[in-house]
Amino acid sequence: MELYDQTIHQLQDLLRARRVSAMELTEAVLTRIERVEPRINAFITQCRDLALGQAEAADRQLAKGEGGPLCGIPLAIKDVLCTQGVRTTCGSRILESFIPPYDATVISRLKGQGVVMVGKVGMDEFAMGSTTETCAFGVPKNPWNPDYICGGSSGGSAASVAAGECIASLGSDTGGSVRQPASHCGVVGLKPTYGRVSRFGLLAFASSLDQVGTLTKDVRDAALLLGSIAGHDPRDSTSAKESVPEFGALLAGNIKGLRLGIPKEYFGDGLDPEVRRAVEEAIDRLRKLGAETVAVSLPHTKYGIAAYYIIAPAEASSNLARYDGVRYGFRDLEAGSLVEMYKRSRAQGFGPEVKRRIIIGTYALSSGYYDAYYKKASQVRTLIARDYQEAFACCDALVSPVTPTPAWPLGAKSDDPLALYLSDVLTVCTNLAGLPALSLPCGFSATGLPIGLQLQGPHFSEASLLNIAYTLEQDLGLCQQRPGLSL
Amino acid sequence: MNISSEDITRVAHLARLALRPDEIETMTHEVGRILTYIDTLNELNTEGVIPTSHALAITNAFREDAVVPSLAREEALKNAPCRNEEAFVVPKIIG
């Protein structure tokens, strides 16, 4: 297997034993990027020189037996995380030339370990989308079939991992933005519990829903990467003071006696037959592996999209008010008055989907509509959270599909925002309740597109979700599969 | 939910977004459709249900009131589209 196709834990051993240098590994990944990037277009900004410098530093650390567990591992970072001195666009023209003066906490933690950053990867503008087609700097393609969407909003992360353009990636998940692209690109996507990982330096979309997550080639890598970024951060007042377990050590590979809930609302009429079959077969495997399954109901699931598409845009309309052309970002220098400057800078800097959500959010929060929309949606959020509490009273985790269908052809839904919103039906409720969830490859469609299985668990149950996923992954034996990018 | 182009124009002003007439027209149609879908929330009786604004029960996050270094002025000004030696420059506000 080529170096760029290997996992963090495989490479860790090679690097520690000095059988491979961080420089060789980084060069292998950079060469891979050069070869496949014209077809995949995962990156907004490549950092070749920075990566080579970091690789050199990592080799010095490794030679002395220093550096963290991820020392020398080449990663791609979603362009939503601030990276000091490296342009961070959030997929938007309004931040086309923004160079952050500081690192996000997750980035400084990774740098502290000695990782190598090969670049910043594509995303839907301000993480608003499910296909990465709203990215202002080109659309990443699905490595399994470049005519198909890679999913979104962390599409560049998922595509770059699947295509071997990095070893692993960080993304962010506000309504499914890590799990859904992971599912479409056949990689493992982990959305931690709200508060598990610091949001300091994560460009805000919807602050009560946003969470940094991981996209990796297998479950063990997800455990390693999560362990490297998780934990309380005084600079994020919503980060939890929960202790961080050794996730990797807790991959027991045994799920005997666990109770897995199968939520009937996730297997409704809109579910694609191939997705249904793949997920049901995986559930059979979980039973054979010793888990017990119970039918559960989350009756308010169907209201998740409606509640989410009020709450997320409402928070976004407030968060994105900071892009006013004053301190950073694009400004229309021709505007005569301050208000005109705001209006024209924002009109030219934001794309159509971002504008649409700002309008919906501002409308929902505006005088006379607040109770009818924002308050109502927040009450429904309570009902959705209660559904989960009741379900977790009788099971350890929930098993379902991640998305109702496999990936669709590029452009197929770009003219119908509501249809696109509805495709998030199986992922948004997790964020409304602040739960951890994981997407694991569980099969392929007849046309060769990956299908994912979703696990959702109670707050701070990542270790349990990772163990379930790991056990199933070992049994399915799909994690070695890579897209056959014909070059 | 019926929403008019006047509503969109009013909200766009509140959101400080200059929209072209064609954008207002498209937005009126699309936002109307989305809000009609969102009206399905009214099928639920939520009387007495406490709204959730935060999924975890973290109430106060206290820390020591210690002075730590903050961003240097030059660093803070670096990304400004328009600035002078020491401040952000904006169009004249008071005539």
XYZ file of C-alpha atoms in Angstrom:
582
model
C 0.000 0.000 0.000
C 1.236 3.476 -0.887
C 2.239 5.719 2.018
C -0.531 8.221 1.259
C -3.158 5.479 1.488
C -2.145 4.410 4.973
C -3.732 5.330 8.265
C -2.415 7.423 11.140
C -1.869 4.363 13.322
C -0.007 2.456 10.595
C 2.205 5.452 9.862
C 2.804 6.195 13.544
C 4.570 2.867 13.865
C 6.636 3.443 10.720
C 7.609 6.955 11.815
C 8.487 5.953 15.388
C 10.605 3.057 14.129
C 12.243 5.533 11.711
C 11.450 3.232 8.813
C 9.807 6.184 7.110
C 10.647 9.829 7.682
C 8.030 12.533 8.032
C 9.701 14.130 5.000
C 9.259 11.028 2.820
C 5.670 10.711 3.948
C 4.914 14.385 3.358
C 6.535 14.273 -0.081
C 4.454 11.205 -0.954
C 1.279 13.030 0.036
C 2.290 16.224 -1.816
C 3.044 14.221 -4.960
C -0.311 12.505 -4.633
C -2.005 15.920 -4.355
C -0.221 17.067 -7.513
C -1.428 14.000 -9.385
C -5.078 13.814 -8.317
C -5.947 17.389 -7.438
C -6.795 18.387 -11.034
C -9.615 15.819 -10.868
C -10.655 16.151 -7.205
C -10.147 19.872 -6.463
C -10.327 19.329 -2.709
C -8.051 22.216 -1.735
C -8.660 25.941 -1.482
C -5.096 26.653 -0.343
C -2.159 24.258 -0.542
C 0.747 24.846 1.859
C 3.582 22.936 0.274
C 6.458 24.919 1.769
C 4.894 25.072 5.196
C 4.298 21.314 5.086
C 7.888 20.554 4.122
C 9.147 22.793 6.943
C 6.846 21.088 9.431
C 7.964 17.670 8.186
C 11.578 18.617 8.735
C 10.773 19.793 12.268
C 8.795 16.594 12.903
C 11.759 14.465 11.830
C 13.993 16.312 14.292
C 11.467 15.629 17.063
C 11.025 11.987 16.071
C 14.795 11.460 15.998
C 14.914 12.553 19.629
C 11.903 10.410 20.532
C 9.866 13.586 21.046
C 6.628 14.854 19.541
C 3.055 13.805 20.144
C 1.247 10.741 18.832
C 0.450 12.568 15.584
C 3.981 13.863 15.000
C 4.803 13.915 11.283
C 1.278 13.030 10.098
C 0.101 15.105 7.093
C -3.381 16.512 7.658
C -5.741 18.673 5.594
C -7.793 21.227 7.510
C -11.256 22.452 6.610
C -10.988 26.123 5.706
C -13.323 27.014 8.584
C -10.560 26.760 11.199
C -8.243 29.718 11.776
C -4.630 28.957 10.948
C -2.102 31.608 11.882
C -0.431 33.044 8.810
C -2.335 30.765 6.420
C -5.302 32.198 4.527
C -8.653 31.077 5.929
C -11.592 31.763 3.605
C -14.517 29.777 4.998
C -15.272 29.103 1.314
C -16.354 32.732 0.893
C -15.285 35.666 -1.280
C -15.787 37.905 1.735
C -12.751 36.277 3.378
C -10.765 35.669 0.193
C -7.677 37.398 1.590
C -8.152 36.876 5.333
C -4.985 35.713 7.074
C -5.754 34.886 10.720
C -3.404 36.344 13.326
C -4.004 33.328 15.579
C -4.596 29.565 15.538
C -7.811 27.833 16.492
C -7.303 25.831 19.696
C -7.561 22.544 17.788
C -4.833 23.738 15.434
C -2.492 24.764 18.242
C -3.064 21.394 19.908
C -2.176 19.579 16.696
C 0.855 21.799 16.113
C 1.956 20.986 19.640
C 2.062 17.341 18.568
C 4.145 18.119 15.507
C 1.626 17.457 12.728
C 2.154 18.527 9.121
C -0.532 20.692 7.476
C -0.670 20.136 3.712
C -3.440 22.647 3.125
C -6.861 24.082 3.703
C -9.685 22.179 2.071
C -12.910 23.190 0.360
C -16.252 23.627 2.024
C -19.663 25.101 1.397
C -19.557 28.830 1.967
C -19.676 29.387 5.749
C -20.430 25.639 6.047
C -23.929 26.238 4.660
C -24.689 23.417 2.286
C -24.741 19.681 1.737
C -22.712 19.343 -1.443
C -19.797 21.837 -1.249
C -21.238 23.349 -4.427
C -21.580 26.736 -2.684
C -17.807 26.981 -2.188
C -16.575 30.211 -3.818
C -13.283 28.586 -4.877
C -14.372 25.599 -6.924
C -16.238 22.411 -6.098
C -14.466 19.298 -4.749
C -15.474 16.071 -6.504
C -16.323 12.658 -5.136
C -13.218 10.438 -5.522
C -15.431 7.391 -6.118
C -16.991 9.129 -9.112
C -15.927 12.688 -9.943
C -19.287 13.399 -11.624
C -20.944 13.088 -8.221
C -21.091 15.371 -5.191
C -18.682 14.678 -2.363
C -21.257 15.930 0.144
C -20.875 18.857 2.455
C -20.211 21.064 4.035
C -16.879 19.358 4.914
C -16.683 18.066 1.331
C -13.035 18.956 0.761
C -12.107 17.132 3.969
C -13.931 13.940 2.986
C -12.711 14.023 -0.612
C -9.085 14.668 0.358
C -9.052 11.763 2.832
C -10.703 9.376 0.372
C -8.358 10.411 -2.450
C -5.190 10.008 -0.356
C -4.430 13.736 -0.513
C -3.907 13.700 3.256
C -3.854 11.078 5.991
C -6.796 12.549 7.886
C -8.720 15.792 8.118
C -10.621 18.037 10.494
C -14.072 19.267 9.554
C -16.999 20.845 11.330
C -20.544 19.575 11.799
C -23.514 21.890 12.410
C -26.272 19.692 10.945
C -24.402 16.728 9.486
C -21.480 18.447 7.771
C -18.908 15.858 8.876
C -21.054 12.711 8.797
C -22.772 13.285 5.452
C -19.652 13.895 3.294
C -17.907 11.055 5.156
C -20.790 8.802 4.171
C -20.701 9.924 0.531
C -16.922 9.520 0.258
C -16.598 6.243 2.163
C -14.577 7.516 5.118
C -15.189 7.602 8.871
C -16.728 10.861 10.119
C -17.019 11.633 13.826
C -19.061 14.498 15.237
C -18.232 14.751 18.944
C -20.610 15.824 21.708
C -21.278 19.562 21.742
C -18.618 20.983 24.044
C -16.214 18.039 23.707
C -13.914 20.006 21.388
C -13.089 23.707 21.612
C -14.744 26.011 19.089
C -12.197 28.788 19.662
C -10.990 29.790 16.213
C -13.724 27.850 14.428
C -15.465 30.449 12.268
C -18.953 30.559 13.736
C -22.002 29.439 11.755
C -24.555 28.420 14.407
C -22.838 28.573 17.774
C -25.212 26.282 19.680
C -24.849 23.550 17.030
C -21.297 23.826 15.638
C -18.727 21.218 16.599
C -15.307 20.338 15.191
C -15.149 16.739 13.957
C -12.762 14.270 12.348
C -12.636 12.583 8.932
C -10.370 9.557 8.824
C -9.705 6.346 6.934
C -10.715 4.133 9.822
C -12.163 4.151 13.319
C -8.858 3.819 15.169
C -7.680 7.007 13.458
C -10.888 8.766 14.530
C -10.137 7.763 18.137
C -6.553 9.044 17.846
C -7.450 12.330 16.202
C -10.328 13.028 18.587
C -8.051 12.358 21.543
C -5.605 14.929 20.157
C -8.114 17.769 19.909
C -10.651 17.107 22.688
C -10.815 18.648 26.128
C -11.776 21.796 27.960
C -10.520 25.126 26.662
C -10.793 28.257 28.820
C -11.145 30.266 25.605
C -14.433 28.534 24.716
C -16.927 29.066 27.519
C -19.175 26.344 26.057
C -16.451 23.698 26.100
C -17.085 20.990 28.678
C -14.894 20.208 31.680
C -15.337 16.522 30.973
C -12.289 14.284 31.226
C -11.003 12.901 27.925
C -10.668 9.110 27.904
C -7.957 7.217 26.016
C -10.272 6.579 23.090
C -7.808 4.320 21.296
C -7.343 2.067 24.329
C -11.112 1.665 24.656
C -11.545 0.019 21.244
C -12.295 -3.344 22.793
C -13.656 -4.901 19.610
C -16.423 -6.484 21.626
C -20.054 -5.396 21.711
C -21.600 -8.413 23.419
C -24.554 -7.402 25.538
C -24.822 -3.847 24.181
C -28.324 -2.691 23.364
C -28.655 -0.885 20.065
C -31.804 1.082 19.273
C -33.201 1.058 15.749
C -35.235 4.245 15.348
C -38.148 3.492 13.037
C -38.412 7.107 11.843
C -34.985 6.755 10.176
C -36.223 3.950 7.941
C -39.218 5.737 6.384
C -40.550 5.753 2.830
C -37.991 8.232 1.527
C -35.097 5.867 2.212
C -33.301 4.614 -0.887
C -33.629 0.796 -1.156
C -29.873 0.275 -1.551
C -29.148 2.357 1.552
C -31.820 0.453 3.462
C -30.375 -2.883 2.443
C -26.773 -1.953 3.299
C -27.744 -0.581 6.716
C -30.036 -3.501 7.537
C -27.284 -5.950 6.598
C -24.888 -4.091 8.881
C -27.457 -4.279 11.688
C -27.596 -8.051 11.144
C -23.820 -8.157 11.491
C -24.060 -6.181 14.749
C -26.518 -8.799 16.079
C -24.188 -11.610 15.047
C -21.400 -9.798 16.882
C -23.414 -10.054 20.071
C -25.382 -6.815 20.284
C -29.044 -6.867 21.093
C -31.287 -4.644 18.991
C -34.451 -2.934 20.140
C -37.016 -0.977 18.138
C -37.235 2.612 19.374
C -39.125 5.685 18.289
C -37.999 9.305 18.009
C -41.393 10.734 17.092
C -40.271 14.338 16.520
C -37.558 13.466 13.994
C -39.663 14.699 11.090
C -39.758 18.179 12.628
C -35.967 18.350 12.886
C -35.408 20.028 9.527
C -37.993 22.730 10.167
C -36.586 23.490 13.631
C -33.001 23.382 12.356
C -33.657 25.711 9.421
C -34.920 28.349 11.847
C -32.357 27.935 14.618
C -29.248 27.615 12.425
C -30.049 30.602 10.156
C -31.116 32.683 13.178
C -27.757 32.109 14.847
C -25.955 32.575 11.539
C -27.644 35.899 10.829
C -26.277 37.130 14.138
C -22.821 35.555 13.794
C -22.298 36.788 10.239
C -23.093 40.374 11.228
C -19.368 40.660 12.006
C -18.549 40.637 8.274
C -19.069 44.346 7.829
C -16.037 45.346 5.803
C -14.394 47.153 8.730
C -11.868 44.915 10.518
C -11.248 42.191 7.952
C -12.717 40.790 4.782
C -13.988 42.385 1.610
C -15.048 46.022 1.535
C -16.711 47.981 -1.249
C -14.394 50.987 -1.226
C -16.713 53.016 -3.452
C -19.606 53.244 -0.989
C -20.202 56.763 0.328
C -21.898 56.152 3.685
C -21.264 53.633 6.422
C -24.570 51.787 5.962
C -24.080 51.651 2.197
C -20.591 50.306 2.793
C -21.988 47.537 5.002
C -24.739 46.657 2.570
C -22.641 46.670 -0.560
C -19.666 44.880 0.978
C -21.899 42.098 2.273
C -23.892 41.909 -0.967
C -20.734 41.388 -3.003
C -18.907 39.231 -0.479
C -21.594 36.656 0.316
C -22.969 34.072 -2.112
C -26.671 33.262 -2.679
C -27.048 30.480 -0.087
C -25.468 32.561 2.677
C -27.690 35.525 1.784
C -30.750 33.272 1.820
C -29.960 31.998 5.290
C -29.177 35.484 6.610
C -32.586 36.607 5.332
C -34.422 33.617 6.857
C -32.607 34.074 10.164
C -33.117 37.820 10.325
C -36.784 37.355 9.466
C -37.241 34.691 12.150
C -35.678 36.944 14.782
C -37.400 40.139 13.671
C -39.985 41.907 15.767
C -43.387 40.213 15.592
C -42.033 36.882 14.262
C -39.707 35.827 17.058
C -42.314 33.796 18.979
C -43.793 32.198 15.877
C -40.423 31.018 14.577
C -37.422 31.146 16.868
C -39.237 30.385 20.119
C -41.360 27.694 18.485
C -38.286 26.033 16.937
C -36.453 26.161 20.284
C -39.417 24.446 21.956
C -39.415 21.741 19.304
C -35.697 21.398 19.986
C -36.637 20.474 23.565
C -39.069 17.822 22.283
C -36.365 16.357 20.020
C -33.886 16.213 22.918
C -36.528 14.472 25.068
C -37.091 11.849 22.359
C -33.415 10.949 22.589
C -33.463 10.846 26.405
C -36.337 8.395 26.305
C -34.638 6.280 23.655
C -31.341 6.164 25.578
C -33.224 4.955 28.651
C -33.542 1.602 26.878
C -30.487 1.436 24.585
C -26.789 2.370 24.495
C -26.702 3.829 20.998
C -28.880 4.325 17.929
C -28.138 2.742 14.556
C -29.464 4.236 11.321
C -28.485 5.450 7.873
C -26.604 8.780 7.624
C -28.310 9.993 4.489
C -31.524 8.929 2.728
C -29.673 8.298 -0.579
C -26.136 7.794 -1.841
C -24.393 10.795 -3.460
C -26.166 12.372 -6.418
C -24.750 13.879 -9.633
C -23.213 17.357 -9.354
C -25.778 20.065 -10.024
C -28.806 17.780 -9.589
C -30.260 19.665 -6.622
C -28.514 23.011 -6.832
C -31.645 24.869 -8.006
C -33.897 23.618 -5.251
C -32.776 24.768 -1.785
C -35.697 23.120 0.031
C -34.991 19.705 -1.531
C -31.379 20.076 -0.466
C -32.357 21.020 3.092
C -34.616 17.943 3.303
C -31.674 15.648 2.492
C -30.282 16.511 5.957
C -33.232 14.845 7.695
C -31.222 12.044 9.324
C -28.394 14.189 10.719
C -29.756 17.523 12.010
C -31.499 16.228 15.148
C -28.160 15.055 16.568
C -26.886 18.638 16.595
C -30.114 20.038 18.021
C -29.625 17.652 20.964
C -25.821 18.169 21.097
C -25.098 14.438 20.824
C -22.042 12.624 19.473
C -22.482 10.641 16.264
C -20.350 8.723 13.827
C -20.604 7.768 10.168
C -19.033 4.447 9.182
C -18.777 3.027 5.638
C -21.077 -0.013 5.483
C -21.458 -0.800 1.784
C -21.722 0.427 -1.777
C -24.526 1.140 -4.224
C -24.721 -0.874 -7.444
C -22.979 2.044 -9.183
C -20.089 1.927 -6.725
C -20.953 4.861 -4.466
C -20.281 4.491 -0.734
C -23.086 4.097 1.799
C -22.679 5.048 5.453
C -24.111 3.820 8.724
C -24.786 6.290 11.523
C -24.326 5.695 15.240
C -25.688 8.241 17.701
C -25.153 8.063 21.443
C -25.794 9.934 24.689
C -23.665 12.976 25.550
C -19.965 12.113 25.931
C -20.394 8.505 24.765
C -17.778 8.796 21.993
C -15.734 5.921 23.425
C -18.728 3.607 23.206
C -19.646 4.752 19.664
C -16.051 4.280 18.542
C -15.960 0.775 20.003
C -19.198 -0.230 18.261
C -17.956 1.233 14.983
C -14.552 -0.421 15.383
C -16.098 -3.827 16.040
C -18.350 -3.564 12.998
C -15.537 -2.174 10.848
C -13.315 -5.175 11.632
C -16.164 -7.497 10.691
C -17.135 -5.710 7.455
C -13.545 -5.335 6.290
C -14.340 -2.303 4.118
C -11.814 0.130 5.566
C -9.022 -0.999 3.252
C -11.018 -0.025 0.179
C -9.890 3.055 -1.689
C -11.435 4.663 -4.744
C -9.815 3.461 -7.962
C -8.966 6.885 -9.299
C -7.963 6.161 -12.864
C -5.183 8.554 -13.665
C -46.428 31.350 4.854
C -46.860 34.129 2.345
C -44.006 36.552 2.330
C -43.982 39.634 0.111
C -41.134 41.293 -1.734
C -41.657 44.253 0.657
C -40.977 41.902 3.589
C -37.765 40.708 1.957
C -36.705 44.291 1.239
C -37.336 45.272 4.874
C -35.450 42.255 6.244
C -32.557 42.792 3.806
C -32.195 46.310 5.183
C -32.159 44.963 8.751
C -29.500 42.434 7.708
C -27.493 45.143 5.919
C -27.619 43.369 2.572
C -28.045 45.283 -0.680
C -30.136 42.935 -2.843
C -30.768 43.477 -6.556
C -34.412 43.449 -7.720
C -33.931 39.996 -9.299
C -32.420 38.673 -6.045
C -35.415 40.020 -4.106
C -37.779 38.279 -6.514
C -36.010 34.899 -6.266
C -35.601 35.264 -2.521
C -39.319 36.063 -2.062
C -40.271 32.845 -3.827
C -37.660 30.611 -2.162
C -37.958 31.965 1.368
C -41.755 31.745 1.071
C -41.507 28.056 0.157
C -39.070 27.373 2.998
C -41.222 29.198 5.554
C -44.289 27.278 4.370
C -42.398 24.091 5.090
C -41.291 25.445 8.482
C -44.946 26.096 9.319
C -45.289 22.326 9.830
C -43.923 23.080 13.322
C -47.398 24.428 14.082
C -48.745 20.872 13.979
C -47.110 20.464 17.394
C -48.611 21.730 20.592
C -45.662 23.267 22.443
C -47.607 25.039 25.171
C -45.586 25.015 28.369
C -42.517 23.442 26.710
C -39.353 25.209 27.857
C -37.292 26.353 24.829
C -33.786 24.900 24.477
C -31.075 27.330 23.480
C -28.149 25.176 24.564
C -27.964 21.384 24.433
C -25.746 20.946 27.500
C -26.531 22.066 31.028
C -23.474 24.310 31.393
C -24.635 27.438 33.209
C -21.697 29.607 34.216
C -18.139 29.304 33.015
C -15.931 31.121 35.493
C -12.213 31.708 35.207
C -9.626 33.682 37.116
C -9.673 37.376 36.306
C -6.064 37.246 35.203
C -4.475 39.589 32.684
C -3.092 37.767 29.662
C -1.503 39.215 26.534
C -3.977 40.087 23.782
C -3.563 40.693 20.075
C -1.064 43.457 19.333
C -2.546 46.456 17.516
C -0.539 45.915 14.373
C -1.694 42.278 14.237
C -5.303 43.320 14.745
C -5.071 45.875 11.950
C -3.315 43.632 9.459
C -6.455 42.355 7.746
C -8.237 45.697 7.627
C -9.374 46.694 4.122
C -8.853 50.341 5.080
C -6.751 51.639 7.984
C -4.295 54.257 9.137
C -1.372 53.937 11.546
C -3.473 53.114 14.565
C -7.118 52.543 13.673
C -9.678 51.083 11.280
C -10.924 53.707 8.857
C -14.616 53.838 7.873
C -16.662 56.261 5.781
C -17.517 59.501 7.553
C -20.428 59.049 10.002
C -20.999 62.564 11.352
C -21.304 65.311 8.749
